[in-house]
């Protein structure tokens, strides 16, 4: 297991745009300075444990196409340890600074809650030793509260308080693990925090349960001295018909209702954004403007499929706009860019995992350089500045600060008696400007 990727040298090297080596970076030069910071510091890349090492190629019509050796091992803990060996070989060779995991990715479910806890604690010690040996860091940890059949009706929103408690145990232990491993964030994804039918659902009750659960998480964060950020990940549906964390705006309203808007931020996934009917950049802009931007899961969906395909990103213009908004918003703090992406089920060679990550990292690095150009020349920002310039004048400021009432504003129009004409938004010109940076 200790040499699962024999064809890949460690670490993957930057060879520049002219390179023909498929196992080298063409754009990701981690030490290149971009707006005063190293590229690695801007992007804060992470690899996800679940798609990369746990997924077996399953789809609704077929099973294990990858046939990784640890998938067929009969001893669950032996399989977990073998998987960790391969994972850290991969991390070391890829050269991304971070990784992410669910509790059940790294340690198997036991026959009892106590056995599950012991499994996780044992594996956390192993992961900690590997981090120490390799210099790898944990971007975030989380708990899987959606795969086990007990959570078929949710965890925090389950109609049975005893299952709510089972979810609480998993989150508590996963937070402890994240703290012990030096994780910089803790993520909650409510894959089954929603409903399949309203015929048997008390929606208000479930929202209150979820609000209490998240308050308990925040209380425990402060109790154990975890200094990282708590992140909630929006998704509109799948696996549930409707999920309560539908999109960033919905999450913000939920956080405000339960007094959590200063405590929890969002982890935005590209494919989840499109499933909710938005663009990735819309969700990023919404989070930044609402003050809850935290981290991103970088991937893409397939426009011909109606589900979460979790493919590696390959659209440079869309990724550049996302990076532009992140840079303009101040960049990442504790968050980063996690590849919540998986190779296709036909990509069965171990080397294919590297091709997926190298391509995604190069697309993101190239997008970062394009975003740097957009910020440096200022043309893109000036277009928007000019469009809203009137609101900086005395009249616009008096409206925004509440100095003028509705009838006073209406009277101003009558006093001036001018039919104000609209100004072109010049969308096509702006789109051409964006493409000129590519």
PDB file of N, CA and C in Angstrom, residues 122-176:
ATOM      1  N   UNK A 122      -8.657   6.150  17.450  1.00  0.00           N
ATOM      2  CA  UNK A 122      -7.440   5.436  17.050  1.00  0.00           C
ATOM      3  C   UNK A 122      -6.920   5.967  15.715  1.00  0.00           C
ATOM      4  N   UNK A 123      -7.827   6.203  14.777  1.00  0.00           N
ATOM      5  CA  UNK A 123      -7.398   6.684  13.467  1.00  0.00           C
ATOM      6  C   UNK A 123      -6.914   8.134  13.529  1.00  0.00           C
ATOM      7  N   UNK A 124      -7.478   8.927  14.415  1.00  0.00           N
ATOM      8  CA  UNK A 124      -7.015  10.307  14.567  1.00  0.00           C
ATOM      9  C   UNK A 124      -5.562  10.326  15.020  1.00  0.00           C
ATOM     10  N   UNK A 125      -5.189   9.420  15.904  1.00  0.00           N
ATOM     11  CA  UNK A 125      -3.790   9.331  16.323  1.00  0.00           C
ATOM     12  C   UNK A 125      -2.888   8.991  15.136  1.00  0.00           C
ATOM     13  N   UNK A 126      -3.358   8.107  14.279  1.00  0.00           N
ATOM     14  CA  UNK A 126      -2.581   7.722  13.096  1.00  0.00           C
ATOM     15  C   UNK A 126      -2.476   8.907  12.131  1.00  0.00           C
ATOM     16  N   UNK A 127      -3.584   9.585  11.894  1.00  0.00           N
ATOM     17  CA  UNK A 127      -3.563  10.747  10.997  1.00  0.00           C
ATOM     18  C   UNK A 127      -2.660  11.836  11.550  1.00  0.00           C
ATOM     19  N   UNK A 128      -2.706  12.041  12.849  1.00  0.00           N
ATOM     20  CA  UNK A 128      -1.858  13.050  13.466  1.00  0.00           C
ATOM     21  C   UNK A 128      -0.383  12.752  13.249  1.00  0.00           C
ATOM     22  N   UNK A 129      -0.007  11.488  13.388  1.00  0.00           N
ATOM     23  CA  UNK A 129       1.387  11.101  13.171  1.00  0.00           C
ATOM     24  C   UNK A 129       1.792  11.319  11.716  1.00  0.00           C
ATOM     25  N   UNK A 130       0.875  11.041  10.808  1.00  0.00           N
ATOM     26  CA  UNK A 130       1.174  11.232   9.388  1.00  0.00           C
ATOM     27  C   UNK A 130       1.263  12.718   9.039  1.00  0.00           C
ATOM     28  N   UNK A 131       0.410  13.536   9.635  1.00  0.00           N
ATOM     29  CA  UNK A 131       0.532  14.976   9.426  1.00  0.00           C
ATOM     30  C   UNK A 131       1.884  15.473   9.917  1.00  0.00           C
ATOM     31  N   UNK A 132       2.287  14.988  11.064  1.00  0.00           N
ATOM     32  CA  UNK A 132       3.564  15.401  11.637  1.00  0.00           C
ATOM     33  C   UNK A 132       4.718  15.005  10.728  1.00  0.00           C
ATOM     34  N   UNK A 133       4.624  13.817  10.136  1.00  0.00           N
ATOM     35  CA  UNK A 133       5.711  13.311   9.294  1.00  0.00           C
ATOM     36  C   UNK A 133       5.762  13.986   7.933  1.00  0.00           C
ATOM     37  N   UNK A 134       4.617  14.426   7.423  1.00  0.00           N
ATOM     38  CA  UNK A 134       4.558  14.948   6.049  1.00  0.00           C
ATOM     39  C   UNK A 134       4.386  16.452   5.957  1.00  0.00           C
ATOM     40  N   UNK A 135       3.954  17.096   7.035  1.00  0.00           N
ATOM     41  CA  UNK A 135       3.673  18.532   6.975  1.00  0.00           C
ATOM     42  C   UNK A 135       2.295  18.858   6.445  1.00  0.00           C
ATOM     43  N   UNK A 136       1.474  17.832   6.162  1.00  0.00           N
ATOM     44  CA  UNK A 136       0.103  18.071   5.707  1.00  0.00           C
ATOM     45  C   UNK A 136      -0.719  18.713   6.818  1.00  0.00           C
ATOM     46  N   UNK A 137      -1.703  19.520   6.408  1.00  0.00           N
ATOM     47  CA  UNK A 137      -2.586  20.193   7.355  1.00  0.00           C
ATOM     48  C   UNK A 137      -4.037  19.863   7.036  1.00  0.00           C
ATOM     49  N   UNK A 138      -4.885  20.002   8.037  1.00  0.00           N
ATOM     50  CA  UNK A 138      -6.317  19.725   7.887  1.00  0.00           C
ATOM     51  C   UNK A 138      -7.064  21.033   7.674  1.00  0.00           C
ATOM     52  N   UNK A 139      -7.705  21.176   6.519  1.00  0.00           N
ATOM     53  CA  UNK A 139      -8.501  22.379   6.266  1.00  0.00           C
ATOM     54  C   UNK A 139      -9.781  22.320   7.080  1.00  0.00           C
ATOM     55  N   UNK A 140     -10.468  21.178   7.036  1.00  0.00           N
ATOM     56  CA  UNK A 140     -11.641  21.015   7.892  1.00  0.00           C
ATOM     57  C   UNK A 140     -12.009  19.546   8.058  1.00  0.00           C
ATOM     58  N   UNK A 141     -12.681  19.302   9.160  1.00  0.00           N
ATOM     59  CA  UNK A 141     -13.267  17.998   9.429  1.00  0.00           C
ATOM     60  C   UNK A 141     -14.776  18.129   9.482  1.00  0.00           C
ATOM     61  N   UNK A 142     -15.461  16.997   9.389  1.00  0.00           N
ATOM     62  CA  UNK A 142     -16.918  16.992   9.483  1.00  0.00           C
ATOM     63  C   UNK A 142     -17.389  15.587   9.860  1.00  0.00           C
ATOM     64  N   UNK A 143     -18.673  15.472  10.153  1.00  0.00           N
ATOM     65  CA  UNK A 143     -19.269  14.173  10.492  1.00  0.00           C
ATOM     66  C   UNK A 143     -20.255  13.765   9.403  1.00  0.00           C
ATOM     67  N   UNK A 144     -20.254  12.503   9.072  1.00  0.00           N
ATOM     68  CA  UNK A 144     -21.197  11.967   8.099  1.00  0.00           C
ATOM     69  C   UNK A 144     -22.500  11.628   8.825  1.00  0.00           C
ATOM     70  N   UNK A 145     -23.492  12.506   8.673  1.00  0.00           N
ATOM     71  CA  UNK A 145     -24.804  12.317   9.302  1.00  0.00           C
ATOM     72  C   UNK A 145     -25.865  12.038   8.239  1.00  0.00           C
ATOM     73  N   UNK A 146     -25.477  11.307   7.200  1.00  0.00           N
ATOM     74  CA  UNK A 146     -26.433  11.073   6.121  1.00  0.00           C
ATOM     75  C   UNK A 146     -26.372   9.660   5.539  1.00  0.00           C
ATOM     76  N   UNK A 147     -25.252   8.942   5.671  1.00  0.00           N
ATOM     77  CA  UNK A 147     -25.132   7.633   5.016  1.00  0.00           C
ATOM     78  C   UNK A 147     -25.827   6.508   5.776  1.00  0.00           C
ATOM     79  N   UNK A 148     -25.690   6.472   7.094  1.00  0.00           N
ATOM     80  CA  UNK A 148     -26.253   5.369   7.874  1.00  0.00           C
ATOM     81  C   UNK A 148     -27.784   5.418   7.843  1.00  0.00           C
ATOM     82  N   UNK A 149     -28.408   4.265   7.844  1.00  0.00           N
ATOM     83  CA  UNK A 149     -29.867   4.189   7.733  1.00  0.00           C
ATOM     84  C   UNK A 149     -30.569   4.902   8.879  1.00  0.00           C
ATOM     85  N   UNK A 150     -29.895   5.037  10.045  1.00  0.00           N
ATOM     86  CA  UNK A 150     -30.549   5.722  11.162  1.00  0.00           C
ATOM     87  C   UNK A 150     -30.865   7.178  10.812  1.00  0.00           C
ATOM     88  N   UNK A 151     -30.095   7.735   9.862  1.00  0.00           N
ATOM     89  CA  UNK A 151     -30.284   9.135   9.495  1.00  0.00           C
ATOM     90  C   UNK A 151     -31.154   9.316   8.247  1.00  0.00           C
ATOM     91  N   UNK A 152     -31.945   8.298   7.913  1.00  0.00           N
ATOM     92  CA  UNK A 152     -32.765   8.403   6.704  1.00  0.00           C
ATOM     93  C   UNK A 152     -33.792   9.532   6.819  1.00  0.00           C
ATOM     94  N   UNK A 153     -34.144   9.919   8.047  1.00  0.00           N
ATOM     95  CA  UNK A 153     -35.064  11.045   8.262  1.00  0.00           C
ATOM     96  C   UNK A 153     -34.337  12.242   8.861  1.00  0.00           C
ATOM     97  N   UNK A 154     -33.041  12.315   8.615  1.00  0.00           N
ATOM     98  CA  UNK A 154     -32.266  13.434   9.127  1.00  0.00           C
ATOM     99  C   UNK A 154     -31.554  13.102  10.429  1.00  0.00           C
ATOM    100  N   UNK A 155     -30.718  14.015  10.847  1.00  0.00           N
ATOM    101  CA  UNK A 155     -29.999  13.889  12.124  1.00  0.00           C
ATOM    102  C   UNK A 155     -30.493  14.976  13.063  1.00  0.00           C
ATOM    103  N   UNK A 156     -30.090  16.217  12.822  1.00  0.00           N
ATOM    104  CA  UNK A 156     -30.565  17.327  13.651  1.00  0.00           C
ATOM    105  C   UNK A 156     -32.071  17.510  13.535  1.00  0.00           C
ATOM    106  N   UNK A 157     -32.655  17.113  12.407  1.00  0.00           N
ATOM    107  CA  UNK A 157     -34.089  17.310  12.181  1.00  0.00           C
ATOM    108  C   UNK A 157     -34.875  16.011  12.302  1.00  0.00           C
ATOM    109  N   UNK A 158     -34.282  14.983  12.881  1.00  0.00           N
ATOM    110  CA  UNK A 158     -34.950  13.688  12.981  1.00  0.00           C
ATOM    111  C   UNK A 158     -36.133  13.756  13.943  1.00  0.00           C
ATOM    112  N   UNK A 159     -37.251  13.090  13.639  1.00  0.00           N
ATOM    113  CA  UNK A 159     -38.388  13.090  14.559  1.00  0.00           C
ATOM    114  C   UNK A 159     -38.127  12.351  15.870  1.00  0.00           C
ATOM    115  N   UNK A 160     -37.053  11.578  15.935  1.00  0.00           N
ATOM    116  CA  UNK A 160     -36.696  10.830  17.139  1.00  0.00           C
ATOM    117  C   UNK A 160     -35.537  11.535  17.850  1.00  0.00           C
ATOM    118  N   UNK A 161     -35.733  12.046  19.059  1.00  0.00           N
ATOM    119  CA  UNK A 161     -34.644  12.750  19.751  1.00  0.00           C
ATOM    120  C   UNK A 161     -33.446  11.866  20.062  1.00  0.00           C
ATOM    121  N   UNK A 162     -33.654  10.535  20.143  1.00  0.00           N
ATOM    122  CA  UNK A 162     -32.529   9.637  20.403  1.00  0.00           C
ATOM    123  C   UNK A 162     -31.583   9.589  19.197  1.00  0.00           C
ATOM    124  N   UNK A 163     -32.127   9.708  17.989  1.00  0.00           N
ATOM    125  CA  UNK A 163     -31.267   9.756  16.804  1.00  0.00           C
ATOM    126  C   UNK A 163     -30.612  11.125  16.701  1.00  0.00           C
ATOM    127  N   UNK A 164     -31.323  12.184  17.081  1.00  0.00           N
ATOM    128  CA  UNK A 164     -30.721  13.511  17.233  1.00  0.00           C
ATOM    129  C   UNK A 164     -29.476  13.401  18.108  1.00  0.00           C
ATOM    130  N   UNK A 165     -29.593  12.647  19.207  1.00  0.00           N
ATOM    131  CA  UNK A 165     -28.474  12.480  20.131  1.00  0.00           C
ATOM    132  C   UNK A 165     -27.322  11.705  19.491  1.00  0.00           C
ATOM    133  N   UNK A 166     -27.645  10.697  18.671  1.00  0.00           N
ATOM    134  CA  UNK A 166     -26.596   9.959  17.962  1.00  0.00           C
ATOM    135  C   UNK A 166     -25.806  10.893  17.046  1.00  0.00           C
ATOM    136  N   UNK A 167     -26.535  11.800  16.371  1.00  0.00           N
ATOM    137  CA  UNK A 167     -25.864  12.788  15.538  1.00  0.00           C
ATOM    138  C   UNK A 167     -24.990  13.720  16.355  1.00  0.00           C
ATOM    139  N   UNK A 168     -25.494  14.108  17.535  1.00  0.00           N
ATOM    140  CA  UNK A 168     -24.724  14.990  18.412  1.00  0.00           C
ATOM    141  C   UNK A 168     -23.410  14.331  18.839  1.00  0.00           C
ATOM    142  N   UNK A 169     -23.456  13.026  19.139  1.00  0.00           N
ATOM    143  CA  UNK A 169     -22.241  12.314  19.519  1.00  0.00           C
ATOM    144  C   UNK A 169     -21.225  12.349  18.379  1.00  0.00           C
ATOM    145  N   UNK A 170     -21.674  12.082  17.166  1.00  0.00           N
ATOM    146  CA  UNK A 170     -20.752  12.074  16.040  1.00  0.00           C
ATOM    147  C   UNK A 170     -20.119  13.447  15.832  1.00  0.00           C
ATOM    148  N   UNK A 171     -20.923  14.500  15.921  1.00  0.00           N
ATOM    149  CA  UNK A 171     -20.387  15.847  15.714  1.00  0.00           C
ATOM    150  C   UNK A 171     -19.402  16.204  16.819  1.00  0.00           C
ATOM    151  N   UNK A 172     -19.754  15.863  18.059  1.00  0.00           N
ATOM    152  CA  UNK A 172     -18.847  16.154  19.175  1.00  0.00           C
ATOM    153  C   UNK A 172     -17.491  15.485  18.958  1.00  0.00           C
ATOM    154  N   UNK A 173     -17.509  14.207  18.589  1.00  0.00           N
ATOM    155  CA  UNK A 173     -16.261  13.483  18.377  1.00  0.00           C
ATOM    156  C   UNK A 173     -15.507  14.013  17.156  1.00  0.00           C
ATOM    157  N   UNK A 174     -16.225  14.364  16.099  1.00  0.00           N
ATOM    158  CA  UNK A 174     -15.565  14.901  14.905  1.00  0.00           C
ATOM    159  C   UNK A 174     -14.962  16.271  15.179  1.00  0.00           C
ATOM    160  N   UNK A 175     -15.617  17.070  16.016  1.00  0.00           N
ATOM    161  CA  UNK A 175     -15.039  18.362  16.405  1.00  0.00           C
ATOM    162  C   UNK A 175     -13.788  18.165  17.255  1.00  0.00           C
ATOM    163  N   UNK A 176     -13.835  17.199  18.165  1.00  0.00           N
ATOM    164  CA  UNK A 176     -12.649  16.879  18.967  1.00  0.00           C
ATOM    165  C   UNK A 176     -11.494  16.449  18.060  1.00  0.00           C
TER     166      UNK A 176
END
